[in-house]
Coordinates of N, CA and C in Angstrom, one line a residue:
Chain A
E1 N 20.1 -4.7 -5.7 CA 20.5 -6.0 -6.4 C 21.4 -6.7 -5.5
A2 N 21.1 -8.0 -5.3 CA 22.0 -8.9 -4.5 C 23.3 -9.1 -5.3
Q3 N 24.4 -8.9 -4.6 CA 25.7 -9.0 -5.3 C 26.9 -9.1 -4.4
V4 N 28.0 -9.6 -4.9 CA 29.2 -9.6 -4.3 C 30.2 -8.6 -5.0
T5 N 30.7 -7.7 -4.4 CA 31.6 -6.7 -5.0 C 33.0 -6.9 -4.6
Q6 N 34.0 -6.7 -5.5 CA 35.4 -6.7 -5.2 C 36.1 -5.5 -5.7
N7 N 37.0 -5.0 -4.9 CA 37.8 -3.9 -5.4 C 39.3 -4.0 -4.9
P8 N 40.3 -3.7 -5.8 CA 40.0 -3.3 -7.2 C 39.8 -4.4 -8.1
R9 N 39.4 -4.2 -9.3 CA 39.2 -5.2 -10.3 C 40.5 -5.6 -10.9
Y10 N 41.4 -4.7 -11.0 CA 42.7 -4.9 -11.6 C 43.8 -4.2 -10.8
L11 N 44.9 -4.9 -10.5 CA 45.9 -4.3 -9.7 C 47.3 -4.8 -10.2
I12 N 48.2 -3.9 -10.4 CA 49.6 -4.2 -10.7 C 50.4 -3.6 -9.6
T13 N 51.2 -4.5 -9.0 CA 52.0 -4.0 -7.8 C 53.4 -4.6 -7.9
V14 N 54.2 -4.2 -7.0 CA 55.6 -4.7 -6.9 C 55.8 -5.7 -5.7
T15 N 56.8 -6.5 -5.8 CA 57.1 -7.5 -4.8 C 57.3 -6.7 -3.4
G16 N 56.6 -7.3 -2.4 CA 56.8 -6.8 -1.1 C 55.9 -5.6 -0.6
K17 N 55.1 -5.1 -1.6 CA 54.3 -3.9 -1.2 C 52.9 -4.4 -0.7
K18 N 52.6 -4.2 0.5 CA 51.4 -4.7 1.1 C 50.1 -4.2 0.3
L19 N 49.2 -5.1 0.1 CA 47.9 -4.7 -0.5 C 46.8 -5.4 0.1
T20 N 45.6 -4.8 -0.1 CA 44.3 -5.4 0.4 C 43.3 -5.4 -0.8
V21 N 42.7 -6.5 -1.0 CA 41.6 -6.6 -1.9 C 40.3 -6.7 -1.1
T22 N 39.4 -5.8 -1.3 CA 38.2 -5.8 -0.5 C 37.1 -6.7 -1.2
C23 N 36.2 -7.2 -0.3 CA 35.1 -8.0 -0.8 C 33.9 -7.6 0.1
S24 N 32.8 -7.4 -0.5 CA 31.6 -7.0 0.3 C 30.4 -7.7 -0.4
Q25 N 29.5 -8.2 0.5 CA 28.2 -8.8 0.0 C 27.0 -8.1 0.7
N26 N 25.9 -8.0 0.0 CA 24.7 -7.4 0.6 C 23.6 -8.3 0.8
M27 N 23.9 -9.6 0.9 CA 22.9 -10.7 1.0 C 22.8 -11.2 2.4
N28 N 23.5 -10.7 3.4 CA 23.5 -11.1 4.8 C 23.9 -12.6 4.9
H29 N 24.8 -13.0 4.0 CA 25.3 -14.4 4.1 C 26.3 -14.5 5.2
E30 N 26.3 -15.7 5.8 CA 27.3 -15.9 6.9 C 28.6 -16.4 6.4
Y31 N 28.5 -17.2 5.3 CA 29.7 -17.9 4.8 C 30.3 -17.1 3.7
M32 N 31.6 -16.8 3.8 CA 32.4 -16.2 2.7 C 33.7 -16.8 2.5
S33 N 34.2 -16.7 1.3 CA 35.5 -17.4 1.0 C 36.2 -16.7 -0.1
W34 N 37.5 -16.9 -0.2 CA 38.4 -16.4 -1.2 C 39.0 -17.6 -2.0
Y35 N 39.0 -17.4 -3.3 CA 39.7 -18.4 -4.2 C 40.7 -17.7 -5.1
R36 N 41.6 -18.5 -5.6 CA 42.4 -18.0 -6.7 C 42.3 -18.9 -7.9
Q37 N 42.4 -18.4 -9.1 CA 42.2 -19.2 -10.3 C 43.4 -19.0 -11.2
D38 N 44.1 -20.0 -11.5 CA 45.3 -20.0 -12.3 C 45.1 -20.9 -13.5
P39 N 45.7 -20.5 -14.7 CA 45.6 -21.3 -15.9 C 45.9 -22.8 -15.7
G40 N 45.1 -23.7 -16.1 CA 45.3 -25.1 -16.0 C 45.0 -25.7 -14.6
L41 N 44.6 -24.8 -13.7 CA 44.2 -25.3 -12.4 C 42.8 -24.9 -12.1
G42 N 42.1 -25.7 -11.3 CA 40.7 -25.2 -10.9 C 40.8 -24.2 -9.9
L43 N 39.7 -23.6 -9.6 CA 39.7 -22.6 -8.5 C 40.1 -23.3 -7.2
R44 N 41.0 -22.6 -6.5 CA 41.5 -23.2 -5.2 C 41.2 -22.2 -4.1
Q45 N 40.7 -22.8 -3.0 CA 40.3 -21.9 -1.9 C 41.4 -21.5 -1.0
I46 N 41.5 -20.2 -0.7 CA 42.6 -19.6 0.1 C 42.2 -19.6 1.5
Y47 N 41.1 -18.9 1.9 CA 40.6 -18.8 3.2 C 39.1 -18.8 3.1
Y48 N 38.4 -19.2 4.2 CA 37.0 -19.1 4.3 C 36.6 -18.6 5.7
S49 N 35.4 -18.1 5.8 CA 34.9 -17.6 7.1 C 33.4 -18.1 7.2
M50 N 33.2 -18.7 8.4 CA 31.8 -19.2 8.6 C 31.0 -18.1 9.2
N51 N 31.6 -17.1 9.8 CA 30.8 -16.0 10.4 C 31.8 -15.0 10.9
V52 N 31.2 -13.9 11.5 CA 32.1 -12.8 12.0 C 33.1 -13.4 13.0
E53 N 34.3 -13.0 12.8 CA 35.4 -13.4 13.7 C 35.7 -14.9 13.7
A54 N 35.3 -15.6 12.6 CA 35.5 -17.0 12.5 C 36.1 -17.2 11.1
T55 N 37.4 -17.4 11.0 CA 38.1 -17.6 9.7 C 38.9 -18.9 9.8
D56 N 39.1 -19.5 8.6 CA 39.9 -20.7 8.6 C 40.6 -20.9 7.3
K57 N 41.7 -21.6 7.3 CA 42.5 -21.8 6.1 C 41.8 -22.7 5.1
G58 N 42.0 -22.4 3.8 CA 41.6 -23.3 2.8 C 42.7 -24.1 2.3
D59 N 42.8 -24.3 1.0 CA 43.8 -25.2 0.5 C 45.2 -24.6 0.2
V60 N 45.2 -23.3 0.0 CA 46.4 -22.5 -0.4 C 46.5 -21.2 0.4
P61 N 46.6 -21.3 1.7 CA 46.6 -20.1 2.5 C 47.9 -19.3 2.7
E62 N 49.0 -20.0 2.3 CA 50.3 -19.3 2.5 C 50.5 -18.0 1.8
G63 N 50.9 -17.0 2.5 CA 51.1 -15.7 2.0 C 49.9 -14.8 2.0
Y64 N 48.8 -15.3 2.6 CA 47.6 -14.5 2.6 C 47.1 -14.4 4.1
K65 N 46.3 -13.3 4.3 CA 45.6 -13.1 5.6 C 44.2 -12.6 5.2
V66 N 43.3 -12.9 6.1 CA 41.9 -12.4 6.0 C 41.4 -11.9 7.3
S67 N 40.4 -11.2 7.3 CA 39.7 -10.8 8.6 C 38.2 -10.7 8.3
R68 N 37.4 -10.9 9.3 CA 36.0 -10.8 9.2 C 35.4 -10.1 10.4
K69 N 35.5 -8.8 10.4 CA 35.1 -8.0 11.5 C 33.6 -7.7 11.4
E70 N 33.1 -7.7 10.2 CA 31.7 -7.4 9.9 C 31.2 -8.5 9.0
K71 N 29.9 -8.8 9.1 CA 29.3 -9.9 8.3 C 29.5 -9.6 6.8
R72 N 29.3 -8.4 6.4 CA 29.3 -8.1 4.9 C 30.7 -8.0 4.3
N73 N 31.7 -7.8 5.1 CA 33.0 -7.6 4.5 C 34.0 -8.7 4.8
F74 N 34.8 -9.1 3.8 CA 35.8 -10.1 4.0 C 37.1 -9.8 3.2
P75 N 37.9 -8.9 3.6 CA 39.1 -8.5 2.9 C 40.2 -9.5 2.8
L76 N 40.9 -9.6 1.7 CA 42.0 -10.4 1.5 C 43.3 -9.6 1.6
I77 N 44.2 -9.9 2.4 CA 45.4 -9.1 2.6 C 46.7 -9.9 2.2
L78 N 47.5 -9.2 1.4 CA 48.8 -9.8 1.1 C 49.8 -8.9 1.7
E79 N 50.4 -9.4 2.8 CA 51.4 -8.6 3.5 C 52.6 -8.3 2.7
S80 N 53.1 -9.3 2.0 CA 54.4 -9.1 1.2 C 54.2 -9.9 -0.1
P81 N 53.5 -9.3 -1.0 CA 53.2 -10.0 -2.3 C 54.4 -10.5 -3.0
S82 N 54.3 -11.7 -3.6 CA 55.4 -12.2 -4.5 C 54.8 -12.5 -5.8
P83 N 55.7 -12.7 -6.8 CA 55.2 -12.9 -8.2 C 54.4 -14.2 -8.3
N84 N 54.6 -15.2 -7.5 CA 53.8 -16.4 -7.6 C 52.3 -16.2 -7.1
Q85 N 52.1 -15.0 -6.6 CA 50.7 -14.7 -6.2 C 49.9 -13.9 -7.3
T86 N 50.6 -13.8 -8.4 CA 49.9 -13.2 -9.6 C 48.9 -14.2 -10.0
S87 N 47.6 -13.8 -10.0 CA 46.5 -14.7 -10.3 C 45.2 -13.9 -10.4
L88 N 44.1 -14.6 -10.6 CA 42.8 -14.0 -10.7 C 42.1 -14.5 -9.4
Y89 N 41.6 -13.5 -8.6 CA 41.1 -13.8 -7.3 C 39.6 -13.6 -7.3
F90 N 38.9 -14.5 -6.7 CA 37.4 -14.4 -6.6 C 37.0 -14.5 -5.1
C91 N 36.1 -13.6 -4.7 CA 35.5 -13.7 -3.4 C 34.1 -14.3 -3.7
A92 N 33.6 -15.1 -2.7 CA 32.3 -15.7 -2.8 C 31.6 -15.7 -1.5
S93 N 30.3 -15.5 -1.5 CA 29.5 -15.6 -0.3 C 28.4 -16.7 -0.5
S94 N 28.0 -17.3 0.6 CA 27.2 -18.5 0.5 C 26.1 -18.5 1.5
F95 N 25.0 -19.1 1.2 CA 24.0 -19.4 2.2 C 23.6 -20.9 2.1
I96 N 23.1 -21.4 3.1 CA 22.6 -22.8 3.1 C 21.2 -22.9 2.5
H97 N 21.2 -23.5 1.3 CA 19.9 -23.7 0.6 C 19.0 -24.6 1.4
S98 N 17.7 -24.5 1.1 CA 16.7 -25.4 1.8 C 17.0 -26.9 1.6
T99 N 17.7 -27.2 0.6 CA 18.1 -28.6 0.3 C 19.3 -29.0 1.1
G100 N 19.9 -28.1 1.8 CA 21.1 -28.4 2.6 C 22.4 -28.1 2.0
F101 N 22.4 -27.6 0.8 CA 23.7 -27.2 0.1 C 24.0 -25.8 0.3
Y102 N 25.4 -25.5 0.3 CA 25.8 -24.2 0.2 C 25.6 -23.7 -1.2
E103 N 24.9 -22.6 -1.4 CA 24.7 -22.0 -2.7 C 25.7 -20.8 -2.7
Q104 N 26.6 -20.8 -3.7 CA 27.7 -19.8 -3.7 C 27.4 -18.7 -4.7
Y105 N 27.7 -17.5 -4.4 CA 27.6 -16.4 -5.3 C 29.0 -15.8 -5.4
F106 N 29.6 -15.7 -6.6 CA 30.9 -15.2 -6.8 C 30.9 -13.7 -7.2
G107 N 32.0 -13.1 -6.7 CA 32.2 -11.7 -7.1 C 32.8 -11.7 -8.6
P108 N 33.1 -10.5 -9.1 CA 33.5 -10.4 -10.5 C 35.0 -10.7 -10.7
G109 N 35.7 -10.8 -9.6 CA 37.1 -11.2 -9.8 C 38.1 -10.0 -9.7
T110 N 39.3 -10.2 -9.2 CA 40.3 -9.2 -9.2 C 41.6 -9.8 -9.8
R111 N 42.0 -9.2 -10.9 CA 43.2 -9.7 -11.5 C 44.4 -9.0 -10.9
L112 N 45.3 -9.7 -10.3 CA 46.5 -9.2 -9.6 C 47.7 -9.6 -10.3
T113 N 48.6 -8.6 -10.6 CA 49.9 -8.9 -11.1 C 51.0 -8.4 -10.2
V114 N 51.9 -9.2 -9.8 CA 53.0 -8.8 -8.9 C 54.3 -8.9 -9.7
T115 N 55.0 -7.8 -9.8 CA 56.2 -7.8 -10.6 C 57.4 -7.8 -9.7
Chain B
K1 N 43.2 -39.4 -3.9 CA 43.2 -38.0 -4.0 C 41.9 -37.5 -4.7
N2 N 41.2 -36.5 -4.1 CA 40.0 -36.0 -4.7 C 40.4 -35.1 -5.9
Q3 N 39.8 -35.6 -7.0 CA 40.1 -34.8 -8.3 C 38.8 -34.8 -9.1
V4 N 38.8 -33.7 -9.9 CA 37.7 -33.5 -10.9 C 38.3 -33.2 -12.2
E5 N 38.1 -34.0 -13.2 CA 38.7 -33.9 -14.6 C 37.6 -33.6 -15.6
Q6 N 37.8 -32.7 -16.4 CA 36.8 -32.3 -17.5 C 37.4 -32.4 -18.9
S7 N 36.5 -32.8 -19.8 CA 36.9 -32.9 -21.2 C 35.8 -32.5 -22.1
P8 N 36.1 -31.9 -23.2 CA 37.4 -31.5 -23.7 C 37.8 -30.3 -23.0
Q9 N 39.1 -29.9 -23.1 CA 39.6 -28.6 -22.5 C 38.9 -27.4 -23.2
S10 N 38.8 -27.6 -24.5 CA 38.1 -26.5 -25.3 C 37.3 -27.1 -26.4
L11 N 36.3 -26.3 -26.8 CA 35.4 -26.8 -27.8 C 34.8 -25.6 -28.6
I12 N 34.8 -25.8 -29.9 CA 34.2 -24.8 -30.8 C 33.0 -25.4 -31.5
I13 N 31.9 -24.8 -31.5 CA 30.7 -25.3 -32.2 C 30.0 -24.1 -32.9
L14 N 29.2 -24.4 -33.9 CA 28.4 -23.4 -34.6 C 27.1 -23.1 -33.9
E15 N 26.7 -21.9 -33.9 CA 25.4 -21.5 -33.3 C 24.3 -22.4 -33.8
G16 N 23.5 -22.8 -32.8 CA 22.3 -23.7 -33.1 C 22.6 -25.1 -32.9
K17 N 23.9 -25.5 -32.8 CA 24.2 -26.9 -32.6 C 24.2 -27.3 -31.2
N18 N 24.1 -28.6 -30.9 CA 24.1 -29.1 -29.5 C 25.6 -29.5 -29.2
C19 N 25.9 -29.6 -27.9 CA 27.2 -30.1 -27.5 C 27.0 -30.7 -26.1
T20 N 28.0 -31.6 -25.8 CA 28.0 -32.2 -24.5 C 29.4 -32.1 -23.9
L21 N 29.5 -31.7 -22.6 CA 30.7 -31.6 -21.9 C 30.8 -32.7 -20.9
Q22 N 32.0 -33.2 -20.6 CA 32.1 -34.3 -19.7 C 32.9 -34.0 -18.4
C23 N 32.5 -34.7 -17.4 CA 33.2 -34.5 -16.1 C 33.3 -35.8 -15.4
N24 N 34.6 -36.2 -15.0 CA 34.8 -37.4 -14.3 C 35.4 -37.0 -12.9
Y25 N 35.0 -37.7 -11.9 CA 35.5 -37.3 -10.6 C 35.9 -38.5 -9.8
T26 N 36.8 -38.3 -8.8 CA 37.3 -39.3 -7.9 C 37.1 -38.9 -6.5
V27 N 36.1 -38.0 -6.2 CA 35.8 -37.4 -4.9 C 35.1 -38.4 -4.1
S28 N 35.5 -38.5 -2.8 CA 34.8 -39.4 -1.9 C 35.0 -38.9 -0.5
P29 N 33.9 -38.9 0.3 CA 32.6 -39.2 -0.1 C 32.0 -38.2 -1.0
F30 N 30.8 -38.5 -1.5 CA 30.2 -37.7 -2.5 C 28.9 -37.0 -1.9
S31 N 28.8 -35.7 -2.0 CA 27.6 -35.0 -1.5 C 26.8 -34.5 -2.6
N32 N 27.4 -33.7 -3.5 CA 26.7 -33.1 -4.6 C 27.7 -32.7 -5.7
L33 N 27.1 -32.5 -6.9 CA 27.9 -32.1 -8.1 C 27.2 -30.9 -8.7
R34 N 28.0 -29.9 -9.0 CA 27.5 -28.7 -9.6 C 28.2 -28.4 -10.9
W35 N 27.4 -27.7 -11.7 CA 28.0 -27.1 -12.9 C 27.9 -25.6 -12.8
Y36 N 29.0 -24.9 -13.2 CA 29.0 -23.5 -13.2 C 29.3 -23.0 -14.6
K37 N 28.8 -21.8 -14.9 CA 29.2 -21.1 -16.2 C 30.0 -19.9 -15.8
Q38 N 31.1 -19.7 -16.4 CA 32.0 -18.6 -16.1 C 32.2 -17.8 -17.4
D39 N 31.6 -16.7 -17.5 CA 31.9 -15.8 -18.7 C 33.2 -15.1 -18.5
T40 N 33.9 -14.8 -19.6 CA 35.2 -14.2 -19.5 C 35.1 -12.9 -18.7
G41 N 36.0 -12.8 -17.7 CA 36.1 -11.6 -16.9 C 35.0 -11.5 -15.8
R42 N 34.3 -12.6 -15.6 CA 33.3 -12.6 -14.6 C 33.5 -13.8 -13.6
G43 N 32.8 -13.8 -12.5 CA 32.8 -14.9 -11.6 C 31.9 -16.0 -12.0
P44 N 32.1 -17.3 -11.6 CA 31.3 -18.4 -12.0 C 29.8 -18.2 -11.5
V45 N 28.9 -18.7 -12.2 CA 27.5 -18.6 -11.9 C 26.9 -20.1 -11.9
S46 N 26.2 -20.4 -10.9 CA 25.7 -21.8 -10.8 C 24.6 -22.1 -11.8
L47 N 24.7 -23.2 -12.5 CA 23.7 -23.7 -13.4 C 22.9 -24.8 -12.8
T48 N 23.5 -25.8 -12.2 CA 22.7 -26.9 -11.6 C 23.5 -27.5 -10.4
I49 N 22.7 -28.0 -9.5 CA 23.3 -28.8 -8.4 C 22.6 -30.1 -8.3
M50 N 23.3 -31.2 -8.2 CA 22.7 -32.5 -8.2 C 23.2 -33.3 -7.0
T51 N 22.3 -34.1 -6.4 CA 22.7 -35.0 -5.3 C 22.9 -36.4 -5.9
F52 N 23.3 -37.3 -5.0 CA 23.6 -38.7 -5.3 C 22.3 -39.3 -6.0
S53 N 21.2 -38.9 -5.5 CA 19.9 -39.6 -6.0 C 19.4 -39.0 -7.2
E54 N 19.9 -38.0 -7.7 CA 19.4 -37.3 -8.9 C 20.3 -37.7 -10.1
N55 N 19.7 -38.1 -11.2 CA 20.5 -38.5 -12.4 C 20.4 -37.5 -13.5
T56 N 19.5 -36.5 -13.4 CA 19.4 -35.5 -14.4 C 18.7 -34.3 -13.9
K57 N 19.1 -33.1 -14.3 CA 18.5 -31.9 -13.9 C 18.7 -30.8 -15.0
S58 N 17.7 -30.1 -15.3 CA 17.7 -29.1 -16.4 C 17.6 -27.7 -15.9
N59 N 18.2 -26.8 -16.6 CA 18.1 -25.4 -16.4 C 18.0 -24.7 -17.8
G60 N 16.8 -24.6 -18.3 CA 16.6 -24.0 -19.6 C 17.2 -25.0 -20.7
R61 N 18.1 -24.5 -21.5 CA 18.8 -25.3 -22.5 C 19.9 -26.1 -22.0
Y62 N 20.2 -26.0 -20.7 CA 21.3 -26.8 -20.1 C 20.7 -28.0 -19.4
T63 N 21.2 -29.2 -19.6 CA 20.8 -30.4 -19.0 C 22.0 -31.2 -18.4
A64 N 22.0 -31.3 -17.1 CA 23.1 -32.1 -16.5 C 22.7 -33.5 -16.2
T65 N 23.6 -34.4 -16.4 CA 23.3 -35.8 -16.0 C 24.4 -36.3 -15.0
L66 N 24.0 -37.2 -14.2 CA 25.0 -37.7 -13.2 C 24.8 -39.2 -13.1
D67 N 25.9 -39.9 -13.2 CA 26.0 -41.4 -13.0 C 26.9 -41.5 -11.8
A68 N 26.4 -41.7 -10.6 CA 27.2 -41.8 -9.4 C 27.9 -43.1 -9.3
D69 N 27.5 -44.1 -10.0 CA 28.2 -45.4 -10.0 C 29.5 -45.3 -10.7
T70 N 29.5 -44.7 -11.9 CA 30.7 -44.5 -12.7 C 31.4 -43.2 -12.4
K71 N 30.8 -42.4 -11.5 CA 31.4 -41.1 -11.1 C 31.7 -40.2 -12.3
Q72 N 30.6 -40.1 -13.1 CA 30.7 -39.3 -14.3 C 29.4 -38.3 -14.4
S73 N 29.7 -37.2 -15.0 CA 28.6 -36.2 -15.2 C 28.8 -35.6 -16.6
S74 N 27.7 -35.2 -17.1 CA 27.8 -34.5 -18.4 C 26.9 -33.3 -18.4
L75 N 27.2 -32.3 -19.2 CA 26.4 -31.1 -19.3 C 26.1 -31.0 -20.8
H76 N 24.8 -31.1 -21.1 CA 24.4 -31.0 -22.5 C 23.8 -29.6 -22.8
I77 N 24.2 -29.0 -23.8 CA 23.7 -27.7 -24.2 C 22.9 -27.8 -25.5
T78 N 21.7 -27.5 -25.5 CA 20.8 -27.6 -26.7 C 20.7 -26.3 -27.4
A79 N 20.7 -26.4 -28.7 CA 20.5 -25.2 -29.6 C 21.4 -24.0 -29.1
S80 N 22.7 -24.2 -29.2 CA 23.6 -23.3 -28.6 C 23.4 -21.9 -29.2
Q81 N 23.7 -20.9 -28.3 CA 23.6 -19.5 -28.7 C 25.0 -18.8 -28.5
L82 N 25.2 -17.7 -29.1 CA 26.5 -17.0 -29.0 C 26.8 -16.7 -27.5
S83 N 25.8 -16.5 -26.7 CA 25.9 -16.1 -25.3 C 26.4 -17.3 -24.5
D84 N 26.3 -18.5 -25.1 CA 26.8 -19.7 -24.4 C 28.3 -19.8 -24.4
S85 N 29.0 -18.9 -25.1 CA 30.5 -18.9 -25.1 C 30.9 -18.5 -23.7
A86 N 31.7 -19.5 -23.1 CA 32.1 -19.3 -21.7 C 32.9 -20.5 -21.3
S87 N 33.4 -20.5 -20.1 CA 34.0 -21.7 -19.5 C 32.9 -22.4 -18.6
Y88 N 32.9 -23.7 -18.7 CA 31.9 -24.5 -17.9 C 32.7 -25.3 -16.9
I89 N 32.4 -25.1 -15.6 CA 33.2 -25.7 -14.6 C 32.4 -26.8 -13.8
C90 N 32.9 -27.9 -13.7 CA 32.3 -29.0 -12.9 C 32.9 -29.0 -11.5
V91 N 32.0 -29.0 -10.5 CA 32.5 -28.9 -9.1 C 31.8 -30.0 -8.3
V92 N 32.7 -30.7 -7.6 CA 32.1 -31.8 -6.8 C 32.4 -31.5 -5.3
S93 N 31.4 -31.8 -4.5 CA 31.6 -31.6 -3.1 C 31.5 -32.9 -2.3
P94 N 32.5 -33.1 -1.4 CA 32.3 -34.2 -0.5 C 31.5 -33.8 0.8
G95 N 31.1 -32.6 0.8 CA 30.3 -32.1 1.9 C 30.8 -30.9 2.6
D96 N 32.1 -30.8 2.8 CA 32.6 -29.7 3.6 C 33.4 -28.7 2.7
K97 N 33.6 -29.0 1.5 CA 34.3 -28.1 0.6 C 33.9 -28.4 -0.8
L98 N 34.4 -27.5 -1.7 CA 34.2 -27.7 -3.1 C 35.5 -28.0 -3.9
I99 N 35.4 -29.0 -4.8 CA 36.6 -29.3 -5.5 C 36.3 -29.0 -7.0
F100 N 37.1 -28.1 -7.6 CA 36.8 -27.5 -8.9 C 37.5 -28.3 -10.0
G101 N 36.9 -28.5 -11.1 CA 37.6 -29.0 -12.3 C 38.2 -27.7 -12.9
T102 N 39.0 -28.0 -14.0 CA 39.7 -26.9 -14.6 C 38.8 -26.2 -15.7
G103 N 37.7 -26.8 -16.0 CA 36.8 -26.2 -16.9 C 36.9 -26.6 -18.4
T104 N 35.9 -26.4 -19.1 CA 35.9 -26.6 -20.6 C 35.6 -25.2 -21.2
R105 N 36.4 -24.8 -22.1 CA 36.2 -23.5 -22.7 C 35.4 -23.7 -24.0
L106 N 34.2 -23.2 -24.0 CA 33.3 -23.3 -25.2 C 33.2 -22.0 -25.9
Q107 N 33.4 -22.1 -27.2 CA 33.2 -21.0 -28.1 C 32.1 -21.3 -29.1
V108 N 31.1 -20.5 -29.2 CA 30.1 -20.7 -30.2 C 30.2 -19.6 -31.3
F109 N 30.4 -20.1 -32.5 CA 30.6 -19.2 -33.6 C 29.3 -19.1 -34.4
P110 N 29.1 -17.9 -35.0 CA 27.8 -17.7 -35.8 C 27.9 -18.5 -37.1

């Protein structure tokens, strides 16, 4: 089954304790991205990757790192989490549709709480 | 500033009834407009994608319309079902990124 998986789905941690949220896709998509979703705000892009070893900042990259060593994996790293990073995080992978659009597939989400 | 605004913020309807959700945008340039459905605890799933030249597109009981002149879109749901309870997100793309609305939370009651 074609899918995007994220782990963990739920995480409660403390300020300053490094964490990694993994994202994996089995569709051989080149484009992957991370979003955060907060109440009253639309999904905001954190980082994206056009291909292996090619990553770039989205709209809200501060406090986050990513890596893309393999096509299928795109982990999100919080080196020193802070309470304002408490949010719902989504990973997405995309391919270019025949019509020229990026068709995005979202993972199930990771709910992170930083105390 | 590129923005996507949706209304209403939330909506409750009875099963079997129709409803229409609204989306206004100020994104420029315009490449395409999408509607996503997001079930609670799940990631968004694409319902429709429309370009500038398309003014309507259907996906089962979901029909999206686009007026590129007034920069408005609507999502019409026909004969609602309990499984339609979800958030519906309007997303507009200027080409190189996606700009998300905050969504309309729809609840369908029996």
